[in-house]
Short mmCIF file of N, CA, C and O in Angstrom, two decimals:
data_model
loop_
_atom_site.label_atom_id
_atom_site.label_comp_id
_atom_site.label_asym_id
_atom_site.label_seq_id
_atom_site.Cartn_x
_atom_site.Cartn_y
_atom_site.Cartn_z
N UNK A 23 0.97 -1.23 0.39
CA UNK A 23 -0.09 0.11 -0.54
C UNK A 23 1.65 1.31 -0.02
O UNK A 23 1.96 0.76 0.70
N UNK A 24 0.56 2.11 -0.69
CA UNK A 24 0.82 3.74 -0.50
C UNK A 24 0.83 4.64 0.27
O UNK A 24 -0.82 4.63 -0.33
N UNK A 25 0.48 5.81 1.08
CA UNK A 25 -0.24 7.02 1.44
C UNK A 25 0.43 7.63 0.20
O UNK A 25 2.04 8.07 -0.03
N UNK A 26 -0.77 8.47 -0.11
CA UNK A 26 -0.40 9.56 -1.52
C UNK A 26 -0.65 10.84 -0.16
O UNK A 26 -1.62 10.71 0.68
N UNK A 27 0.36 12.13 -0.15
CA UNK A 27 0.00 13.00 1.09
C UNK A 27 0.33 14.68 -0.43
O UNK A 27 1.17 14.15 -0.64
N UNK A 28 -0.50 15.40 -0.48
CA UNK A 28 -0.78 16.48 -1.08
C UNK A 28 -0.38 17.69 -0.82
O UNK A 28 -1.96 17.77 -0.38
N UNK A 29 -0.24 18.47 -1.49
CA UNK A 29 -0.14 20.16 -0.60
C UNK A 29 -0.73 20.70 -1.89
O UNK A 29 -0.02 20.74 -3.19
N UNK A 30 -2.16 21.08 -2.17
CA UNK A 30 -2.67 22.03 -3.35
C UNK A 30 -3.33 23.24 -3.02
O UNK A 30 -3.31 23.19 -2.00
N UNK A 31 -3.52 23.83 -4.08
CA UNK A 31 -4.19 25.01 -3.82
C UNK A 31 -5.56 24.92 -3.49
O UNK A 31 -5.94 23.79 -3.98
N UNK A 32 -6.18 25.69 -2.79
CA UNK A 32 -7.61 25.31 -1.93
C UNK A 32 -8.44 25.70 -3.08
O UNK A 32 -9.36 24.54 -3.04
N UNK A 33 -8.47 26.54 -4.12
CA UNK A 33 -9.08 26.35 -5.46
C UNK A 33 -9.34 25.25 -5.89
O UNK A 33 -10.41 24.84 -7.18
N UNK A 34 -8.65 24.20 -5.80
CA UNK A 34 -7.90 22.66 -6.92
C UNK A 34 -9.39 21.97 -5.87
O UNK A 34 -9.15 20.81 -7.19
N UNK A 35 -9.80 21.44 -4.53
CA UNK A 35 -10.39 20.83 -4.61
C UNK A 35 -11.41 20.34 -4.32
O UNK A 35 -11.21 18.71 -5.46
N UNK A 36 -11.89 20.88 -5.32
CA UNK A 36 -13.51 19.94 -6.51
C UNK A 36 -12.43 19.59 -7.36
O UNK A 36 -13.07 17.95 -7.55
N UNK A 37 -11.46 20.15 -8.43
CA UNK A 37 -11.15 19.39 -9.47
C UNK A 37 -11.14 17.62 -9.43
O UNK A 37 -11.07 16.71 -9.41
N UNK A 38 -10.02 18.42 -7.87
CA UNK A 38 -8.89 16.33 -7.41
C UNK A 38 -10.38 15.74 -7.53
O UNK A 38 -9.99 14.52 -7.10
N UNK A 39 -11.60 16.71 -6.30
CA UNK A 39 -12.34 14.83 -6.05
C UNK A 39 -12.34 14.20 -6.59
O UNK A 39 -12.81 13.81 -6.33
N UNK A 40 -13.14 15.34 -7.49
CA UNK A 40 -13.85 14.84 -9.02
C UNK A 40 -12.60 13.76 -9.86
O UNK A 40 -13.25 12.55 -9.81
N UNK A 41 -12.09 14.37 -10.02
CA UNK A 41 -10.48 13.71 -10.25
C UNK A 41 -10.62 11.77 -9.57
O UNK A 41 -10.38 10.80 -10.38
N UNK A 42 -10.56 11.73 -7.66
CA UNK A 42 -10.17 10.35 -7.21
C UNK A 42 -11.43 9.54 -7.39
O UNK A 42 -11.52 8.60 -7.12
N UNK A 43 -13.12 10.40 -7.32
CA UNK A 43 -13.97 9.87 -7.62
C UNK A 43 -14.45 8.29 -9.04
O UNK A 43 -14.37 8.11 -9.20
N UNK A 44 -13.95 9.75 -10.16
CA UNK A 44 -13.93 9.03 -11.09
C UNK A 44 -12.43 7.93 -11.28
O UNK A 44 -13.26 6.79 -11.97
N UNK A 45 -11.60 8.10 -10.70
CA UNK A 45 -10.84 6.34 -10.15
C UNK A 45 -11.31 5.17 -9.33
O UNK A 45 -10.84 4.25 -9.34
N UNK A 46 -12.67 5.27 -8.77
CA UNK A 46 -12.50 5.14 -7.62
C UNK A 46 -12.06 5.23 -6.58
O UNK A 46 -12.33 3.87 -5.50
N UNK A 47 -11.36 6.58 -6.21
CA UNK A 47 -10.78 6.31 -4.73
C UNK A 47 -11.62 6.76 -3.69
O UNK A 47 -12.12 8.29 -4.14
N UNK A 48 -12.77 6.63 -2.49
CA UNK A 48 -12.93 7.21 -1.82
C UNK A 48 -12.49 7.45 -0.39
O UNK A 48 -13.29 8.99 -0.06
N UNK A 49 -11.95 7.40 -0.05
CA UNK A 49 -10.85 7.80 0.80
C UNK A 49 -10.35 8.80 1.02
O UNK A 49 -8.64 8.54 0.40
N UNK A 50 -10.63 9.69 1.89
CA UNK A 50 -9.22 11.07 1.82
C UNK A 50 -9.05 11.19 3.17
O UNK A 50 -10.46 12.13 3.27
N UNK A 51 -8.36 12.15 3.31
CA UNK A 51 -8.54 13.20 4.55
C UNK A 51 -7.80 14.42 4.05
O UNK A 51 -6.68 14.57 3.21
N UNK A 52 -8.63 15.28 4.63
CA UNK A 52 -8.05 17.27 3.97
C UNK A 52 -7.45 17.78 5.47
O UNK A 52 -8.93 17.67 5.96
N UNK A 53 -7.27 18.66 5.19
CA UNK A 53 -6.91 19.44 6.17
C UNK A 53 -6.20 20.55 5.78
O UNK A 53 -5.78 20.87 4.54
N UNK A 54 -6.71 21.81 6.62
CA UNK A 54 -6.35 22.99 5.52
C UNK A 54 -4.84 23.95 6.90
O UNK A 54 -4.59 23.39 8.00
N UNK A 55 -3.83 23.66 5.62
CA UNK A 55 -2.46 24.26 6.27
C UNK A 55 -1.53 25.41 5.73
O UNK A 55 -2.65 26.21 4.87
N UNK A 56 -1.29 25.70 6.51
CA UNK A 56 -0.30 27.49 5.65
C UNK A 56 1.29 26.11 5.16
O UNK A 56 1.71 26.11 6.37
N UNK A 57 1.76 27.99 4.37
CA UNK A 57 2.59 27.00 4.28
C UNK A 57 3.25 27.52 2.59
O UNK A 57 2.62 28.92 2.46
N UNK A 58 4.30 27.60 2.83
CA UNK A 58 5.20 28.70 1.18
C UNK A 58 6.53 27.67 1.06
O UNK A 58 7.16 26.78 1.71
N UNK A 59 6.13 27.83 -0.38
CA UNK A 59 8.16 26.57 -0.76
C UNK A 59 8.45 27.87 -1.61
O UNK A 59 8.88 28.98 -0.76
N UNK A 60 9.00 27.80 -2.90
CA UNK A 60 9.42 28.87 -3.23
C UNK A 60 8.59 30.28 -3.63
O UNK A 60 9.65 31.09 -3.90
N UNK A 61 7.97 30.34 -3.91
CA UNK A 61 7.33 31.42 -4.17
C UNK A 61 7.19 32.42 -3.24
O UNK A 61 7.34 33.76 -2.98
N UNK A 62 6.92 32.12 -1.57
CA UNK A 62 7.61 32.73 -0.73
C UNK A 62 6.58 33.91 0.24
O UNK A 62 6.93 34.85 0.48
N UNK A 63 5.52 33.78 -0.34
CA UNK A 63 4.86 34.66 0.17
C UNK A 63 4.48 35.41 -0.63
O UNK A 63 4.56 36.31 -1.94
N UNK A 64 3.65 36.99 -0.28
CA UNK A 64 3.52 37.84 -0.77
C UNK A 64 3.53 38.88 -0.22
O UNK A 64 2.63 38.79 1.21
N UNK A 65 2.62 40.38 -0.41
CA UNK A 65 2.64 41.54 0.16
C UNK A 65 1.46 41.99 -0.22
O UNK A 65 0.60 42.25 -1.60
N UNK A 66 0.29 42.43 0.60
CA UNK A 66 -0.41 43.65 0.25
C UNK A 66 -0.97 44.65 1.05
O UNK A 66 0.06 44.36 2.59
N UNK A 67 -1.23 44.96 0.63
CA UNK A 67 -2.19 46.61 1.96
C UNK A 67 -3.73 46.22 2.39
O UNK A 67 -4.41 46.13 1.43
N UNK A 68 -3.56 47.21 3.64
CA UNK A 68 -4.52 46.26 4.15
C UNK A 68 -4.39 48.18 5.49
O UNK A 68 -4.25 48.28 6.11
N UNK A 69 -5.82 48.59 5.26
CA UNK A 69 -5.93 50.39 5.40
C UNK A 69 -4.47 51.02 5.60
O UNK A 69 -3.98 51.88 6.30
N UNK A 70 -4.07 51.18 4.14
CA UNK A 70 -3.06 51.84 3.69
C UNK A 70 -1.76 51.41 4.59
O UNK A 70 0.03 51.83 3.72
N UNK A 71 -1.32 50.36 5.07
CA UNK A 71 -0.27 49.85 5.35
C UNK A 71 0.04 48.49 4.61
O UNK A 71 -1.13 48.06 4.13
N UNK A 72 1.67 48.07 4.20
CA UNK A 72 1.55 47.30 3.72
C UNK A 72 2.42 46.17 4.53
O UNK A 72 2.75 46.66 5.66
N UNK A 73 1.78 44.51 4.35
CA UNK A 73 2.33 44.23 5.09
C UNK A 73 2.31 42.51 4.15
O UNK A 73 1.93 42.46 3.42
N UNK A 74 3.72 41.80 4.78
CA UNK A 74 4.05 40.40 4.76
C UNK A 74 3.01 39.08 4.42
O UNK A 74 3.15 39.22 6.06
N UNK A 75 2.78 38.71 3.51
CA UNK A 75 1.82 37.95 3.99
C UNK A 75 3.02 36.05 3.95
O UNK A 75 2.48 35.64 2.45
N UNK A 76 3.49 35.44 4.52
CA UNK A 76 4.75 34.59 3.97
C UNK A 76 4.32 33.29 3.89
O UNK A 76 5.44 32.35 3.79
N UNK A 77 3.39 33.30 5.00
CA UNK A 77 2.44 31.35 4.71
C UNK A 77 1.66 31.89 4.12
O UNK A 77 -0.06 32.66 5.11
N UNK A 78 1.20 31.05 3.46
CA UNK A 78 0.19 31.04 2.89
C UNK A 78 -0.64 29.93 2.73
O UNK A 78 -0.82 28.70 2.83
N UNK A 79 -2.45 30.03 2.33
CA UNK A 79 -3.27 28.70 2.56
C UNK A 79 -3.10 27.79 2.29
O UNK A 79 -3.03 27.90 0.26
N UNK A 80 -2.86 26.66 2.16
CA UNK A 80 -3.25 25.37 1.20
C UNK A 80 -4.01 24.35 1.96
O UNK A 80 -4.65 24.31 3.06
N UNK A 81 -3.90 23.07 1.34
CA UNK A 81 -5.29 22.42 0.99
C UNK A 81 -3.73 21.03 1.80
O UNK A 81 -3.09 20.99 0.31
N UNK A 82 -3.92 20.16 2.23
CA UNK A 82 -3.01 18.71 2.13
C UNK A 82 -3.67 17.57 2.20
O UNK A 82 -5.15 17.57 3.27
N UNK A 83 -3.99 17.06 1.25
CA UNK A 83 -4.56 15.73 1.27
C UNK A 83 -3.87 14.07 1.18
O UNK A 83 -2.60 14.41 0.82
N UNK A 84 -4.47 13.71 2.40
CA UNK A 84 -4.00 12.66 2.31
C UNK A 84 -4.93 11.45 2.18
O UNK A 84 -6.45 11.39 2.72
N UNK A 85 -4.33 10.15 1.77
CA UNK A 85 -4.63 8.81 0.65
C UNK A 85 -3.91 7.77 0.84
O UNK A 85 -2.13 7.97 1.19
N UNK A 86 -4.58 6.81 1.53
CA UNK A 86 -4.35 5.23 1.09
C UNK A 86 -4.95 4.55 0.07
O UNK A 86 -6.05 4.20 0.42
N UNK A 87 -3.49 3.99 -1.17
CA UNK A 87 -4.62 3.40 -1.96
C UNK A 87 -3.84 2.13 -2.24
O UNK A 87 -2.51 1.68 -1.61
N UNK A 88 -4.18 1.09 -3.13
CA UNK A 88 -3.48 -0.40 -3.24
C UNK A 88 -1.66 0.31 -4.08
O UNK A 88 -2.05 1.05 -5.09
N UNK A 89 -1.07 -0.31 -3.61
CA UNK A 89 0.12 -0.03 -4.29
C UNK A 89 0.46 -0.28 -5.82
O UNK A 89 0.69 0.73 -6.62
N UNK A 90 -0.84 -0.80 -6.81
CA UNK A 90 -0.38 -1.13 -8.06
C UNK A 90 -2.06 -0.05 -8.55
O UNK A 90 -1.66 0.26 -9.70
N UNK A 91 -2.55 1.01 -7.98
CA UNK A 91 -3.08 2.14 -8.70
C UNK A 91 -2.28 3.02 -8.11
O UNK A 91 -2.86 4.17 -8.88
N UNK A 92 -0.87 3.25 -7.46
CA UNK A 92 -0.39 4.46 -7.04
C UNK A 92 -0.11 5.64 -8.34
O UNK A 92 -0.70 6.32 -7.90
N UNK A 93 0.63 4.87 -9.07
CA UNK A 93 0.81 6.25 -10.47
C UNK A 93 -0.42 6.58 -10.82
O UNK A 93 -0.50 7.34 -11.50
N UNK A 94 -1.65 5.78 -10.76
CA UNK A 94 -2.86 5.93 -11.53
C UNK A 94 -3.17 7.44 -10.91
O UNK A 94 -3.71 8.43 -11.21
N UNK A 95 -3.32 7.46 -9.38
CA UNK A 95 -3.46 8.29 -9.09
C UNK A 95 -2.84 9.09 -8.95
O UNK A 95 -3.22 10.98 -8.57
N UNK A 96 -1.52 9.68 -8.74
CA UNK A 96 -0.45 10.70 -9.01
C UNK A 96 -0.86 10.57 -10.28
O UNK A 96 -0.83 12.15 -10.58
N UNK A 97 -1.02 10.01 -11.22
CA UNK A 97 -0.91 11.05 -12.71
C UNK A 97 -2.74 11.74 -12.45
O UNK A 97 -2.45 13.44 -13.22
N UNK A 98 -3.32 11.25 -11.59
CA UNK A 98 -5.10 12.00 -12.03
C UNK A 98 -4.60 13.08 -11.01
O UNK A 98 -5.36 14.14 -10.97
N UNK A 99 -4.24 13.01 -10.12
CA UNK A 99 -3.95 14.38 -9.02
C UNK A 99 -3.53 15.19 -9.29
O UNK A 99 -3.27 16.20 -9.98
N UNK A 100 -1.98 14.80 -9.94
CA UNK A 100 -1.40 15.88 -10.17
C UNK A 100 -2.22 16.40 -11.62
O UNK A 100 -1.79 18.12 -11.69
N UNK A 101 -2.48 16.26 -12.23
CA UNK A 101 -3.90 17.06 -13.81
C UNK A 101 -4.47 17.46 -13.20
O UNK A 101 -4.91 18.71 -13.43
N UNK A 102 -5.51 16.90 -12.14
CA UNK A 102 -6.71 18.41 -11.42
C UNK A 102 -5.63 19.19 -10.96
O UNK A 102 -5.96 20.33 -11.05
N UNK A 103 -4.94 19.19 -10.46
CA UNK A 103 -4.60 20.03 -9.44
C UNK A 103 -3.66 21.50 -10.23
O UNK A 103 -3.00 21.93 -9.58
N UNK A 104 -3.04 21.13 -11.20
CA UNK A 104 -1.94 21.75 -11.83
C UNK A 104 -2.87 23.08 -12.59
O UNK A 104 -3.41 22.67 -12.71
N UNK A 105 -1.91 24.23 -12.55
CA UNK A 105 -2.51 25.47 -12.99
C UNK A 105 -1.63 25.73 -14.20
O UNK A 105 -1.43 26.79 -14.63
N UNK A 106 -0.32 25.78 -13.56
CA UNK A 106 1.06 25.73 -14.30
C UNK A 106 1.91 26.61 -13.95
O UNK A 106 2.48 26.92 -14.89
N UNK A 107 1.91 27.76 -12.92
CA UNK A 107 1.92 28.38 -12.23
C UNK A 107 2.61 28.16 -10.48
O UNK A 107 2.36 27.18 -10.22
N UNK A 108 3.76 29.17 -10.67
CA UNK A 108 4.18 28.21 -9.18
C UNK A 108 3.12 28.16 -7.37
O UNK A 108 2.26 28.64 -8.11
N UNK A 109 3.48 27.41 -6.69
CA UNK A 109 2.60 27.29 -5.95
C UNK A 109 1.35 26.30 -5.77
O UNK A 109 1.33 25.95 -5.20
N UNK A 110 1.46 25.25 -7.42
CA UNK A 110 0.72 24.24 -7.16
C UNK A 110 0.81 23.51 -6.31
O UNK A 110 -0.65 22.80 -6.26
N UNK A 111 2.20 23.19 -5.91
CA UNK A 111 2.25 22.49 -4.95
C UNK A 111 3.12 21.01 -4.45
O UNK A 111 3.58 21.01 -5.97
N UNK A 112 2.60 19.99 -4.06
CA UNK A 112 3.90 18.62 -4.14
C UNK A 112 2.78 17.81 -3.91
O UNK A 112 1.74 17.84 -3.04
N UNK A 113 3.23 16.46 -4.50
CA UNK A 113 3.09 14.96 -4.27
C UNK A 113 3.74 14.56 -3.19
O UNK A 113 5.45 14.28 -4.19
N UNK A 114 3.62 13.53 -1.96
CA UNK A 114 5.00 12.76 -1.54
C UNK A 114 3.62 11.37 -1.52
O UNK A 114 3.20 11.28 -1.13
N UNK A 115 5.25 10.40 -1.74
CA UNK A 115 4.63 9.02 -1.68
C UNK A 115 5.54 8.16 -0.57
O UNK A 115 6.70 8.43 -0.81
N UNK A 116 4.97 7.85 0.41
CA UNK A 116 5.00 6.70 0.91
C UNK A 116 4.72 4.97 1.67
O UNK A 116 3.54 5.09 0.57
N UNK A 117 5.59 4.37 1.63
CA UNK A 117 5.74 2.79 1.56
C UNK A 117 3.92 2.91 3.08
O UNK A 117 4.45 3.62 3.84
N UNK A 118 2.81 2.07 3.06
CA UNK A 118 2.60 1.94 4.18
C UNK A 118 2.19 0.56 4.87
O UNK A 118 1.85 -0.63 4.16
N UNK A 119 3.50 0.09 5.82
CA UNK A 119 3.16 -1.72 6.42
C UNK A 119 1.63 -1.82 6.59
O UNK A 119 1.57 -3.21 6.34
N UNK A 120 0.44 -1.53 7.16
CA UNK A 120 -0.13 -1.89 7.55
C UNK A 120 -1.51 -0.78 8.16
O UNK A 120 -1.32 -0.11 7.90
N UNK A 121 -2.54 -2.18 6.97
CA UNK A 121 -4.05 -1.14 7.67
C UNK A 121 -4.74 -1.82 8.20
O UNK A 121 -4.58 -3.32 7.62
N UNK A 122 -5.43 -0.84 9.11
CA UNK A 122 -6.45 -2.18 10.36
C UNK A 122 -7.88 -1.24 9.86
O UNK A 122 -8.03 -0.05 10.78
N UNK A 123 -8.91 -1.56 10.10
CA UNK A 123 -9.36 -1.33 10.29
C UNK A 123 -10.37 -1.02 11.46
O UNK A 123 -10.71 -2.48 12.18
N UNK A 124 -11.04 -0.53 12.09
CA UNK A 124 -11.01 -0.55 13.96
C UNK A 124 -12.15 -1.34 13.91
O UNK A 124 -12.31 -1.95 14.98
N UNK A 125 -13.49 -0.65 12.88
CA UNK A 125 -14.69 -1.43 13.20
C UNK A 125 -14.42 -2.64 13.27
O UNK A 125 -15.15 -3.42 14.43
N UNK A 126 -13.53 -3.41 12.30
CA UNK A 126 -13.96 -5.14 12.32
C UNK A 126 -12.19 -5.70 12.34
O UNK A 126 -12.58 -7.01 12.10
N UNK A 127 -11.67 -5.46 12.46
CA UNK A 127 -10.48 -5.48 12.08
C UNK A 127 -9.85 -6.46 11.18
O UNK A 127 -8.81 -6.93 11.30
N UNK A 128 -10.43 -5.78 9.88
CA UNK A 128 -9.72 -6.10 8.60
C UNK A 128 -8.06 -5.86 7.96
O UNK A 128 -8.16 -4.48 8.62
N UNK A 129 -7.89 -5.85 7.58
CA UNK A 129 -5.88 -5.94 7.90
C UNK A 129 -5.62 -5.85 6.27
O UNK A 129 -6.42 -6.15 5.37
N UNK A 130 -5.04 -5.11 5.96
CA UNK A 130 -4.66 -4.69 4.64
C UNK A 130 -5.53 -3.84 4.29
O UNK A 130 -5.98 -3.22 4.31
N UNK A 131 -5.03 -4.20 2.45
CA UNK A 131 -5.82 -3.79 1.32
C UNK A 131 -7.57 -3.86 2.55
O UNK A 131 -8.47 -3.12 1.38
N UNK A 132 -7.42 -4.70 1.93
CA UNK A 132 -9.66 -4.72 2.47
C UNK A 132 -9.73 -3.86 3.64
O UNK A 132 -10.74 -3.58 3.65
N UNK A 133 -8.76 -3.44 4.33
CA UNK A 133 -9.22 -2.53 5.45
C UNK A 133 -9.64 -1.04 4.59
O UNK A 133 -9.68 -0.42 5.13
N UNK A 134 -8.94 -0.69 3.22
CA UNK A 134 -9.25 0.51 2.86
C UNK A 134 -10.61 0.45 2.32
O UNK A 134 -10.86 1.80 2.04
#
C-alpha cells in the first residue's frame, strides 16, 4: 500500500475530488494548512499599510491506496491540481506497512 500526501491550492479541491471519484478512490483526509515553498508569500496592503503574507493557505490531502494504483492516482491528482503556475503544490509518496479497520479488524488492502 502507498500513502499519497499532496499539498494543493484550495481552489483546486473540487477538481481533485472529482478526479479521485472517477478513479473509484473513496477515502481521503483533507486538512487546511499554511506554508510556502519557492513562492515565498507576497505582500498586501491593508488600510494603507503594506504587510508581508509569508505563510499561504493550502490544503493537505492524504489517502492510502493499493500499490498497484499509485501511478494512476498520482497522474490524475497532479493533472487535476495543476495550474502551471508557481505554488501548485507537491505530492509525496510513502510506503504503508499495515492498515487496520478499527470496526472489524480487517487488515491490509481490505481495510481501505
